[in-house]
Amino acid sequence: MTNVLLVGDNSSYQNWGGRGGSIALLQILSERFRVGDTIPGSAFQLDSAGFGYVGTLLPPGYGWLFAMLRASRHKKRIYEYYIRLEELFGAKDFIAHDPVETVANILRYKDTHREIGEIYEKAQNADLLVIHGEGDFVLATPPRREVLFLLGMAELGLHLHKKVVFANGLVSDCPTTGRNHATLEFARRTLSRCNGVIVRDYQSLDYVKKEMPAAECSLVPDSLFSWYPYIEKSASQIPANGDFIMPFPENKQNLGRLDFSKPYICIGGSALAAKDKTAAVPHFARLLEKVQGLGYPVYLTENCGGDVFLRTVAAEAGVGFVPVNTSVFMGGAILANARLFISGRYHPTILASLGGTPCIFLGSSAHKMLSLQTLLEYDYVREFPVFPSSGEIDEILELAREYLRQGEALRATIRAVAGKRCREAKRLPDVITEHIKDTEPR
C-alpha cells in the first residue's frame, strides 16, 4: 500500500474549515492509501511553529526562544535590536522564496535542527507526498509563508525522487496586492514537475492551465463535500436547547440565546473582515440588524478564530452565538439546517450547502467565494463586499427574501448539487492514482 505524507494537516485548527476539510481529506485518502504521517499546517506559520530560523547565535535547541523574541520584537526595543543583530550575522528562515534554496537549507540543517530533521525524515519515509493546498496558495506580496512551505516540500519530494501531488487546493492571485510574479515563476517551475496538480474549483483550473501549461492539472471538488452523508440528515442531532452545544468554558452571557427548535438564520465572518476587526464590528452589527427584519432569529457563527469580532456584535445585540471551539460536526449541522447562511467563509458555506441551506456570499481572500458559487451551480452569481453599503445590504435582503420564498424547492436543488460534488470529491484517490501511475516526477 502506498505510504503517504500529507503536508498541511489542519485538523487541529480552531477554524471549522481547517478542521473539517483536513479530517475529510484524511478520511478519503485512507480509503486507498496508508497515511503514514502528516506535517501540520501550524508549521507554515513561523511564529506559531516554534522553529524556523537557522544560523542564529542561539543553539539549535533554542529555536522556540528565538521564535518568541521575534514574535515580540515590536513590543520591546531590545528584542528588535537583538533580532536585527541576529539577521545581520546570517539568521534566516529556512523556508526561502526559491523552493530549491529551501531544499538546500533542509539538507544543510536536518542534522542540527530536530524539527527540520523530522520534516526530512517524514518525506524520506514516504512514497507519495500529498501537498494540501486548501485556501493557502495565494500568490501575494510579500509572499505567504504557507505558499513557500508548500512549494519547498514539493521540491523536497522531487529531490528525493518521491511521487508528489498538489491536491485539494486553490491557486490564485491576491485580490489585495495582485500577482507576485516571482512566486508564480517558482510555483510554475516546481508544480510543473510534480506528478499532478489537483485543484478544487474551475477558476483555479483555468489559472493553472493558463499560467502553468506544463502541469498535469485536473479538478476534484473540495474533500469536505464528502461529508454529505454526515450532514444531509443531521437535523435530529441538534438539541432544541442550544445551551447543550456550548463547549467549555461555557460563556454564561450566551446561555439561553440559542433555540434550534424553530427556523433560524446564521451569519458568519470572513478573512477580509478579520483583517480589520475594529471596522468589522459596526458593519456586521448593521447587517445583523437588517437581517433580523426578515422575521427569523439570527445567530452568529464564529467559524474561525479571526471571526472573534462577532462575539462583540452578538453581545451588544443580545443574539445567539456559536463559538469557534464547537464540534465541527455540530457546527456543520447547525449551518446545514439554517434557513439562510450569509458568510465569506469557504468551508462553512460548503457545510451549509450539504444540508441545502441557501447562501449569500461575502467577499474573501482570493477567488474562493466566487468560484464556490459556480461549483454549487448558483443561477445568480454575486459576491457582496464584506463591508456592504446600505444599498448593498438592501440587495442582500432582497436576495434573502427570494431564497426564503423558494423554501424546500431551492433546498432540494442545493442538496442535489452537493450530492454530485460529494461523489466527485470521493474520486480523489482514483485521480491521484491516475496521476502517479507509471510516472516519475518530471
Short mmCIF file of C-alpha atoms in Angstrom, two decimals:
data_model
loop_
_atom_site.label_atom_id
_atom_site.label_comp_id
_atom_site.label_asym_id
_atom_site.label_seq_id
_atom_site.Cartn_x
_atom_site.Cartn_y
_atom_site.Cartn_z
CA MET A 1 0.00 0.00 0.00
CA THR A 2 1.34 3.45 -0.94
CA ASN A 3 2.69 5.30 2.09
CA VAL A 4 1.51 8.95 2.05
CA LEU A 5 2.87 12.03 3.78
CA LEU A 6 0.15 14.67 3.99
CA VAL A 7 1.69 18.16 4.04
CA GLY A 8 -0.76 20.59 5.57
CA ASP A 9 -2.92 18.72 8.07
CA ASN A 10 -5.10 21.42 9.61
CA SER A 11 -7.32 19.10 11.65
CA SER A 12 -6.03 20.62 14.90
CA TYR A 13 -7.03 24.16 13.87
CA GLN A 14 -9.88 26.01 15.57
CA ASN A 15 -11.03 27.05 12.11
CA TRP A 16 -14.06 24.95 11.11
CA GLY A 17 -12.79 24.73 7.55
CA GLY A 18 -9.28 23.69 8.56
CA ARG A 19 -10.64 21.05 10.90
CA GLY A 20 -13.42 19.71 8.72
CA GLY A 21 -11.54 19.89 5.43
CA SER A 22 -8.46 18.10 6.76
CA ILE A 23 -10.45 15.41 8.59
CA ALA A 24 -12.41 14.77 5.39
CA LEU A 25 -9.24 14.66 3.29
CA LEU A 26 -7.60 12.20 5.69
CA GLN A 27 -10.71 10.01 5.57
CA ILE A 28 -10.73 9.97 1.76
CA LEU A 29 -7.01 9.30 1.40
CA SER A 30 -7.15 6.49 3.98
CA GLU A 31 -9.63 4.59 1.82
CA ARG A 32 -6.88 3.92 -0.73
CA PHE A 33 -3.52 4.80 0.83
CA ARG A 34 -1.70 4.44 4.12
CA VAL A 35 -1.33 7.95 5.56
CA GLY A 36 1.85 7.21 7.45
CA ASP A 37 2.49 10.73 8.72
CA THR A 38 1.47 14.35 8.42
CA ILE A 39 3.04 17.78 8.65
CA PRO A 40 0.62 20.11 10.43
CA GLY A 41 -0.40 23.42 8.93
CA SER A 42 0.87 25.12 12.07
CA ALA A 43 4.39 24.61 10.68
CA PHE A 44 3.50 27.08 7.92
CA GLN A 45 3.32 29.94 10.42
CA LEU A 46 6.79 30.87 11.59
CA ASP A 47 5.82 32.38 14.93
CA SER A 48 3.42 29.62 15.97
CA ALA A 49 5.61 26.75 14.77
CA GLY A 50 8.23 27.37 17.45
CA PHE A 51 11.03 26.80 14.94
CA GLY A 52 12.10 28.01 11.53
CA TYR A 53 15.09 30.30 11.85
CA VAL A 54 18.53 28.84 11.22
CA GLY A 55 22.01 30.28 11.54
CA THR A 56 21.18 32.01 14.82
CA LEU A 57 23.60 32.79 17.62
CA LEU A 58 21.39 30.68 19.90
CA PRO A 59 21.93 26.91 20.00
CA PRO A 60 19.59 24.93 17.67
CA GLY A 61 17.52 23.63 20.60
CA TYR A 62 16.51 27.17 21.49
CA GLY A 63 14.57 27.87 18.31
CA TRP A 64 11.44 28.32 20.42
CA LEU A 65 13.11 31.19 22.28
CA PHE A 66 14.15 32.89 19.04
CA ALA A 67 10.59 32.49 17.70
CA MET A 68 9.20 34.06 20.88
CA LEU A 69 11.59 37.00 20.72
CA ARG A 70 10.90 37.51 17.04
CA ALA A 71 7.13 37.44 17.62
CA SER A 72 7.56 40.08 20.35
CA ARG A 73 10.06 42.27 18.53
CA HIS A 74 7.54 45.10 18.21
CA LYS A 75 6.84 45.11 21.97
CA LYS A 76 10.31 45.86 23.30
CA ARG A 77 13.11 47.75 21.63
CA ILE A 78 15.74 45.37 22.99
CA TYR A 79 14.01 42.45 21.25
CA GLU A 80 14.02 44.36 17.98
CA TYR A 81 17.73 45.18 18.30
CA TYR A 82 18.53 41.57 19.12
CA ILE A 83 16.64 40.18 16.10
CA ARG A 84 18.32 42.75 13.81
CA LEU A 85 21.69 41.67 15.17
CA GLU A 86 20.88 38.01 14.52
CA GLU A 87 19.79 38.77 10.96
CA LEU A 88 22.94 40.83 10.40
CA PHE A 89 25.02 37.78 11.32
CA GLY A 90 23.08 35.49 8.97
CA ALA A 91 19.99 34.27 10.85
CA LYS A 92 17.26 33.43 8.34
CA ASP A 93 14.08 31.43 7.85
CA PHE A 94 14.92 28.01 6.46
CA ILE A 95 11.89 28.41 4.17
CA ALA A 96 13.11 30.59 1.30
CA HIS A 97 11.31 32.24 -1.61
CA ASP A 98 13.06 29.86 -4.01
CA PRO A 99 11.98 26.28 -3.16
CA VAL A 100 15.34 24.95 -4.38
CA GLU A 101 17.01 27.07 -1.68
CA THR A 102 14.51 25.70 0.85
CA VAL A 103 15.61 22.16 -0.01
CA ALA A 104 19.26 23.17 0.34
CA ASN A 105 18.50 24.58 3.80
CA ILE A 106 16.69 21.40 4.84
CA LEU A 107 19.63 19.26 3.73
CA ARG A 108 22.12 21.53 5.47
CA TYR A 109 20.32 21.82 8.82
CA LYS A 110 18.48 18.49 9.14
CA ASP A 111 21.16 17.03 11.41
CA THR A 112 21.44 20.05 13.71
CA HIS A 113 17.80 21.19 13.99
CA ARG A 114 15.48 18.48 15.29
CA GLU A 115 12.28 19.83 13.72
CA ILE A 116 13.89 20.25 10.29
CA GLY A 117 15.32 16.75 10.59
CA GLU A 118 11.83 15.39 11.33
CA ILE A 119 10.45 17.06 8.21
CA TYR A 120 13.21 15.48 6.13
CA GLU A 121 12.67 12.04 7.66
CA LYS A 122 8.93 12.15 7.08
CA ALA A 123 9.50 12.97 3.40
CA GLN A 124 12.22 10.35 3.10
CA ASN A 125 9.98 7.62 4.55
CA ALA A 126 7.01 8.37 2.26
CA ASP A 127 6.24 7.00 -1.18
CA LEU A 128 3.94 9.89 -2.04
CA LEU A 129 3.76 13.49 -0.79
CA VAL A 130 0.27 14.97 -0.95
CA ILE A 131 0.62 18.75 -0.75
CA HIS A 132 -2.66 20.00 0.75
CA GLY A 133 -3.19 23.36 -0.91
CA GLU A 134 -6.55 24.22 0.74
CA GLY A 135 -7.03 28.02 0.59
CA ASP A 136 -3.40 28.81 1.28
CA PHE A 137 -1.96 29.01 -2.22
CA VAL A 138 -2.45 32.73 -2.87
CA LEU A 139 0.39 34.47 -4.69
CA ALA A 140 0.51 37.62 -2.56
CA THR A 141 3.17 40.26 -1.91
CA PRO A 142 5.04 39.76 0.35
CA PRO A 143 4.82 36.02 -0.34
CA ARG A 144 2.83 33.96 2.14
CA ARG A 145 4.97 31.56 4.12
CA GLU A 146 2.25 28.93 3.60
CA VAL A 147 2.87 29.05 -0.17
CA LEU A 148 6.64 28.91 0.25
CA PHE A 149 6.40 25.97 2.67
CA LEU A 150 4.16 24.02 0.29
CA LEU A 151 6.49 24.69 -2.65
CA GLY A 152 9.53 23.80 -0.56
CA MET A 153 8.00 20.46 0.48
CA ALA A 154 7.01 19.68 -3.11
CA GLU A 155 10.57 20.44 -4.21
CA LEU A 156 11.95 18.26 -1.41
CA GLY A 157 9.79 15.38 -2.59
CA LEU A 158 11.06 15.83 -6.13
CA HIS A 159 14.65 15.97 -4.85
CA LEU A 160 14.10 12.66 -3.02
CA HIS A 161 12.56 11.11 -6.15
CA LYS A 162 9.16 10.67 -4.50
CA LYS A 163 5.76 10.93 -6.12
CA VAL A 164 4.38 14.42 -5.47
CA VAL A 165 0.80 15.60 -5.95
CA PHE A 166 -0.64 19.02 -5.10
CA ALA A 167 -4.25 18.37 -4.09
CA ASN A 168 -7.47 19.82 -2.64
CA GLY A 169 -6.49 23.46 -3.07
CA LEU A 170 -6.94 26.66 -4.96
CA VAL A 171 -4.32 28.61 -6.90
CA SER A 172 -4.94 32.31 -7.09
CA ASP A 173 -3.50 35.79 -7.37
CA CYS A 174 -4.10 38.02 -4.36
CA PRO A 175 -7.09 40.37 -4.76
CA THR A 176 -5.40 42.92 -2.48
CA THR A 177 -1.75 43.00 -3.61
CA GLY A 178 -2.09 41.50 -7.07
CA ARG A 179 0.11 38.80 -8.55
CA ASN A 180 3.57 38.10 -7.17
CA HIS A 181 5.36 37.27 -10.42
CA ALA A 182 8.47 35.86 -8.73
CA THR A 183 6.39 33.45 -6.64
CA LEU A 184 4.42 32.45 -9.72
CA GLU A 185 7.64 31.64 -11.55
CA PHE A 186 8.84 29.44 -8.69
CA ALA A 187 5.42 27.76 -8.49
CA ARG A 188 5.41 27.16 -12.24
CA ARG A 189 8.86 25.56 -12.09
CA THR A 190 8.04 23.26 -9.17
CA LEU A 191 4.39 22.31 -9.78
CA SER A 192 5.00 21.60 -13.46
CA ARG A 193 7.41 18.85 -12.42
CA CYS A 194 5.04 17.22 -9.93
CA ASN A 195 3.04 14.14 -10.84
CA GLY A 196 -0.19 16.06 -10.65
CA VAL A 197 -1.89 19.31 -9.65
CA ILE A 198 -5.45 18.68 -8.45
CA VAL A 199 -7.40 21.88 -7.75
CA ARG A 200 -10.82 22.28 -6.15
CA ASP A 201 -12.52 24.86 -8.39
CA TYR A 202 -12.89 25.93 -12.03
CA GLN A 203 -11.09 29.27 -11.65
CA SER A 204 -8.02 27.55 -10.22
CA LEU A 205 -8.16 25.04 -13.05
CA ASP A 206 -8.21 27.83 -15.63
CA TYR A 207 -5.39 29.64 -13.80
CA VAL A 208 -3.08 26.61 -13.75
CA LYS A 209 -3.82 25.70 -17.36
CA LYS A 210 -3.02 29.24 -18.46
CA GLU A 211 -0.03 30.03 -16.23
CA MET A 212 1.46 26.52 -15.83
CA PRO A 213 0.60 24.77 -19.09
CA ALA A 214 3.17 22.03 -18.50
CA ALA A 215 1.48 20.93 -15.26
CA GLU A 216 -0.73 17.84 -15.26
CA CYS A 217 -3.83 19.51 -13.86
CA SER A 218 -7.31 18.24 -13.02
CA LEU A 219 -10.28 19.28 -10.88
CA VAL A 220 -11.78 17.45 -7.91
CA PRO A 221 -14.18 19.35 -5.60
CA ASP A 222 -13.08 20.05 -2.04
CA SER A 223 -12.88 17.00 0.20
CA LEU A 224 -15.40 18.50 2.63
CA PHE A 225 -18.15 17.75 0.11
CA SER A 226 -17.62 14.09 1.05
CA TRP A 227 -19.39 14.82 4.34
CA TYR A 228 -22.73 14.90 2.54
CA PRO A 229 -23.87 11.63 4.21
CA TYR A 230 -22.94 13.02 7.65
CA ILE A 231 -24.71 16.31 7.21
CA GLU A 232 -27.63 15.55 4.89
CA LYS A 233 -29.96 14.34 7.66
CA SER A 234 -28.32 15.96 10.66
CA ALA A 235 -31.33 17.92 11.96
CA SER A 236 -32.06 15.25 14.56
CA GLN A 237 -28.57 15.69 16.01
CA ILE A 238 -29.13 19.34 17.01
CA PRO A 239 -30.62 19.84 20.50
CA ALA A 240 -33.60 22.17 20.64
CA ASN A 241 -31.95 23.95 23.57
CA GLY A 242 -28.76 25.46 22.20
CA ASP A 243 -27.15 25.56 25.65
CA PHE A 244 -26.34 21.88 25.13
CA ILE A 245 -23.89 22.64 22.30
CA MET A 246 -21.84 25.10 24.35
CA PRO A 247 -18.21 23.93 24.70
CA PHE A 248 -16.02 24.51 27.72
CA PRO A 249 -15.63 27.12 29.08
CA GLU A 250 -19.32 27.94 28.81
CA ASN A 251 -20.00 31.64 28.29
CA LYS A 252 -22.77 32.40 30.76
CA GLN A 253 -23.74 35.50 28.80
CA ASN A 254 -24.57 33.31 25.80
CA LEU A 255 -26.78 30.83 27.65
CA GLY A 256 -30.45 30.83 26.73
CA ARG A 257 -29.92 32.61 23.41
CA LEU A 258 -29.86 29.64 21.00
CA ASP A 259 -33.16 27.97 20.21
CA PHE A 260 -32.90 25.41 17.42
CA SER A 261 -36.49 24.22 17.76
CA LYS A 262 -37.69 26.79 15.22
CA PRO A 263 -36.29 28.14 11.92
CA TYR A 264 -33.26 30.43 12.16
CA ILE A 265 -30.70 32.29 10.04
CA CYS A 266 -26.90 32.25 10.52
CA ILE A 267 -24.31 34.91 9.75
CA GLY A 268 -20.59 34.06 9.68
CA GLY A 269 -17.46 36.12 9.17
CA SER A 270 -14.78 36.48 6.52
CA ALA A 271 -11.00 36.52 6.26
CA LEU A 272 -11.19 40.06 4.88
CA ALA A 273 -13.30 41.23 7.82
CA ALA A 274 -10.85 39.59 10.21
CA LYS A 275 -8.09 41.86 8.89
CA ASP A 276 -9.92 44.92 10.24
CA LYS A 277 -11.84 43.80 13.31
CA THR A 278 -12.47 47.36 14.51
CA ALA A 279 -14.29 48.26 11.30
CA ALA A 280 -15.97 44.84 11.16
CA VAL A 281 -17.99 45.31 14.36
CA PRO A 282 -20.24 48.22 13.23
CA HIS A 283 -20.61 46.84 9.71
CA PHE A 284 -21.72 43.40 10.87
CA ALA A 285 -23.92 44.95 13.58
CA ARG A 286 -25.75 46.88 10.86
CA LEU A 287 -26.05 43.79 8.67
CA LEU A 288 -27.38 41.79 11.64
CA GLU A 289 -29.98 44.43 12.45
CA LYS A 290 -31.27 44.47 8.88
CA VAL A 291 -31.35 40.67 8.56
CA GLN A 292 -33.34 40.43 11.81
CA GLY A 293 -36.07 42.27 9.94
CA LEU A 294 -36.68 39.10 7.88
CA GLY A 295 -38.57 37.70 10.86
CA TYR A 296 -36.28 34.85 11.94
CA PRO A 297 -33.92 34.52 14.90
CA VAL A 298 -30.39 35.28 13.69
CA TYR A 299 -27.37 33.50 15.19
CA LEU A 300 -23.74 34.49 14.65
CA THR A 301 -21.28 31.65 13.98
CA GLU A 302 -17.59 32.08 14.77
CA ASN A 303 -16.28 29.81 12.02
CA CYS A 304 -12.64 30.86 12.50
CA GLY A 305 -10.58 32.48 15.23
CA GLY A 306 -10.40 35.57 13.03
CA ASP A 307 -14.17 35.98 13.41
CA VAL A 308 -13.76 36.86 17.08
CA PHE A 309 -15.27 40.29 16.38
CA LEU A 310 -18.65 38.54 16.07
CA ARG A 311 -18.56 37.94 19.84
CA THR A 312 -18.76 41.69 20.36
CA VAL A 313 -21.55 42.02 17.82
CA ALA A 314 -23.54 39.18 19.45
CA ALA A 315 -23.04 40.52 22.97
CA GLU A 316 -24.12 44.05 22.03
CA ALA A 317 -27.18 42.82 20.13
CA GLY A 318 -28.09 40.09 22.63
CA VAL A 319 -28.31 37.37 19.97
CA GLY A 320 -27.20 33.74 19.98
CA PHE A 321 -23.56 32.97 19.27
CA VAL A 322 -21.96 29.66 18.21
CA PRO A 323 -18.28 29.73 19.28
CA VAL A 324 -15.35 28.56 17.18
CA ASN A 325 -14.49 25.65 19.51
CA THR A 326 -17.83 23.98 18.92
CA SER A 327 -17.53 20.47 17.46
CA VAL A 328 -17.13 20.86 13.70
CA PHE A 329 -19.79 18.18 13.16
CA MET A 330 -22.29 20.08 15.30
CA GLY A 331 -21.28 23.35 13.68
CA GLY A 332 -21.85 21.81 10.27
CA ALA A 333 -25.26 20.53 11.33
CA ILE A 334 -26.29 23.96 12.61
CA LEU A 335 -25.34 25.62 9.32
CA ALA A 336 -26.89 22.84 7.23
CA ASN A 337 -30.26 23.29 8.94
CA ALA A 338 -30.41 27.08 8.89
CA ARG A 339 -32.91 28.77 6.59
CA LEU A 340 -30.13 31.01 5.23
CA PHE A 341 -26.37 31.49 5.72
CA ILE A 342 -24.54 34.75 5.00
CA SER A 343 -20.76 34.39 5.05
CA GLY A 344 -17.39 34.96 3.43
CA ARG A 345 -16.02 31.62 4.67
CA TYR A 346 -15.46 28.86 2.10
CA HIS A 347 -15.76 25.61 4.06
CA PRO A 348 -18.61 26.70 6.35
CA THR A 349 -20.54 27.57 3.20
CA ILE A 350 -19.92 24.03 1.94
CA LEU A 351 -21.19 22.63 5.26
CA ALA A 352 -24.34 24.74 4.94
CA SER A 353 -24.85 23.62 1.34
CA LEU A 354 -24.64 19.92 2.27
CA GLY A 355 -27.98 20.36 4.03
CA GLY A 356 -29.49 22.54 1.30
CA THR A 357 -29.10 25.88 3.08
CA PRO A 358 -29.12 28.73 0.54
CA CYS A 359 -26.12 31.01 0.98
CA ILE A 360 -25.33 34.64 0.33
CA PHE A 361 -21.63 35.11 -0.37
CA LEU A 362 -19.47 37.86 1.11
CA GLY A 363 -16.00 38.79 -0.13
CA SER A 364 -12.94 36.87 0.98
CA SER A 365 -9.29 36.42 0.10
CA ALA A 366 -8.65 35.08 -3.41
CA HIS A 367 -11.46 33.96 -5.70
CA LYS A 368 -12.78 31.27 -3.36
CA MET A 369 -16.32 32.57 -2.78
CA LEU A 370 -16.96 33.41 -6.44
CA SER A 371 -15.65 30.04 -7.58
CA LEU A 372 -17.71 28.20 -4.97
CA GLN A 373 -20.92 29.68 -6.35
CA THR A 374 -20.04 28.27 -9.76
CA LEU A 375 -19.24 24.88 -8.24
CA LEU A 376 -22.60 24.91 -6.43
CA GLU A 377 -24.33 25.86 -9.71
CA TYR A 378 -26.00 29.02 -8.46
CA ASP A 379 -28.07 30.75 -11.14
CA TYR A 380 -27.25 34.17 -9.73
CA VAL A 381 -23.53 34.57 -9.01
CA ARG A 382 -22.82 37.59 -6.82
CA GLU A 383 -20.09 38.25 -4.26
CA PHE A 384 -21.08 41.10 -1.96
CA PRO A 385 -18.43 43.29 -0.32
CA VAL A 386 -17.53 42.13 3.17
CA PHE A 387 -18.48 45.61 4.38
CA PRO A 388 -21.59 46.23 2.26
CA SER A 389 -23.07 49.68 1.80
CA SER A 390 -26.68 50.45 2.69
CA GLY A 391 -27.69 49.84 -0.91
CA GLU A 392 -25.81 46.54 -1.00
CA ILE A 393 -27.45 45.45 2.26
CA ASP A 394 -30.80 46.14 0.57
CA GLU A 395 -29.68 43.84 -2.27
CA ILE A 396 -28.72 41.17 0.25
CA LEU A 397 -32.15 41.40 1.88
CA GLU A 398 -33.94 41.22 -1.46
CA LEU A 399 -31.96 38.10 -2.39
CA ALA A 400 -32.56 36.62 1.06
CA ARG A 401 -36.32 37.07 0.74
CA GLU A 402 -36.25 35.35 -2.65
CA TYR A 403 -34.29 32.39 -1.29
CA LEU A 404 -36.60 32.10 1.73
CA ARG A 405 -39.65 32.31 -0.54
CA GLN A 406 -38.44 29.34 -2.62
CA GLY A 407 -38.26 27.24 0.53
CA GLU A 408 -37.83 23.48 0.23
CA ALA A 409 -37.70 23.50 -3.57
CA LEU A 410 -34.47 25.53 -3.51
CA ARG A 411 -33.06 23.47 -0.66
CA ALA A 412 -33.66 20.26 -2.60
CA THR A 413 -31.82 21.73 -5.60
CA ILE A 414 -28.84 22.74 -3.49
CA ARG A 415 -28.72 19.32 -1.81
CA ALA A 416 -28.78 17.60 -5.19
CA VAL A 417 -25.80 19.62 -6.41
CA ALA A 418 -23.93 18.99 -3.14
CA GLY A 419 -24.60 15.27 -3.59
CA LYS A 420 -22.98 15.40 -7.05
CA ARG A 421 -19.96 17.25 -5.67
CA CYS A 422 -19.73 14.60 -2.92
CA ARG A 423 -19.48 11.78 -5.43
CA GLU A 424 -16.84 13.69 -7.36
CA ALA A 425 -14.84 14.52 -4.21
CA LYS A 426 -14.71 10.86 -3.25
CA ARG A 427 -12.92 10.13 -6.54
CA LEU A 428 -9.79 11.91 -5.30
CA PRO A 429 -7.86 8.65 -4.61
CA ASP A 430 -8.68 7.45 -8.13
CA VAL A 431 -7.48 10.73 -9.64
CA ILE A 432 -4.27 10.67 -7.58
CA THR A 433 -3.66 7.07 -8.62
CA GLU A 434 -4.02 8.03 -12.28
CA HIS A 435 -1.56 10.89 -11.86
CA ILE A 436 1.12 8.75 -10.21
CA LYS A 437 0.53 5.60 -12.26
CA ASP A 438 3.65 4.54 -14.14
CA THR A 439 5.10 8.03 -14.00
CA GLU A 440 8.12 9.63 -12.42
CA PRO A 441 8.46 13.24 -11.20
CA ARG A 442 9.50 15.38 -14.13
#
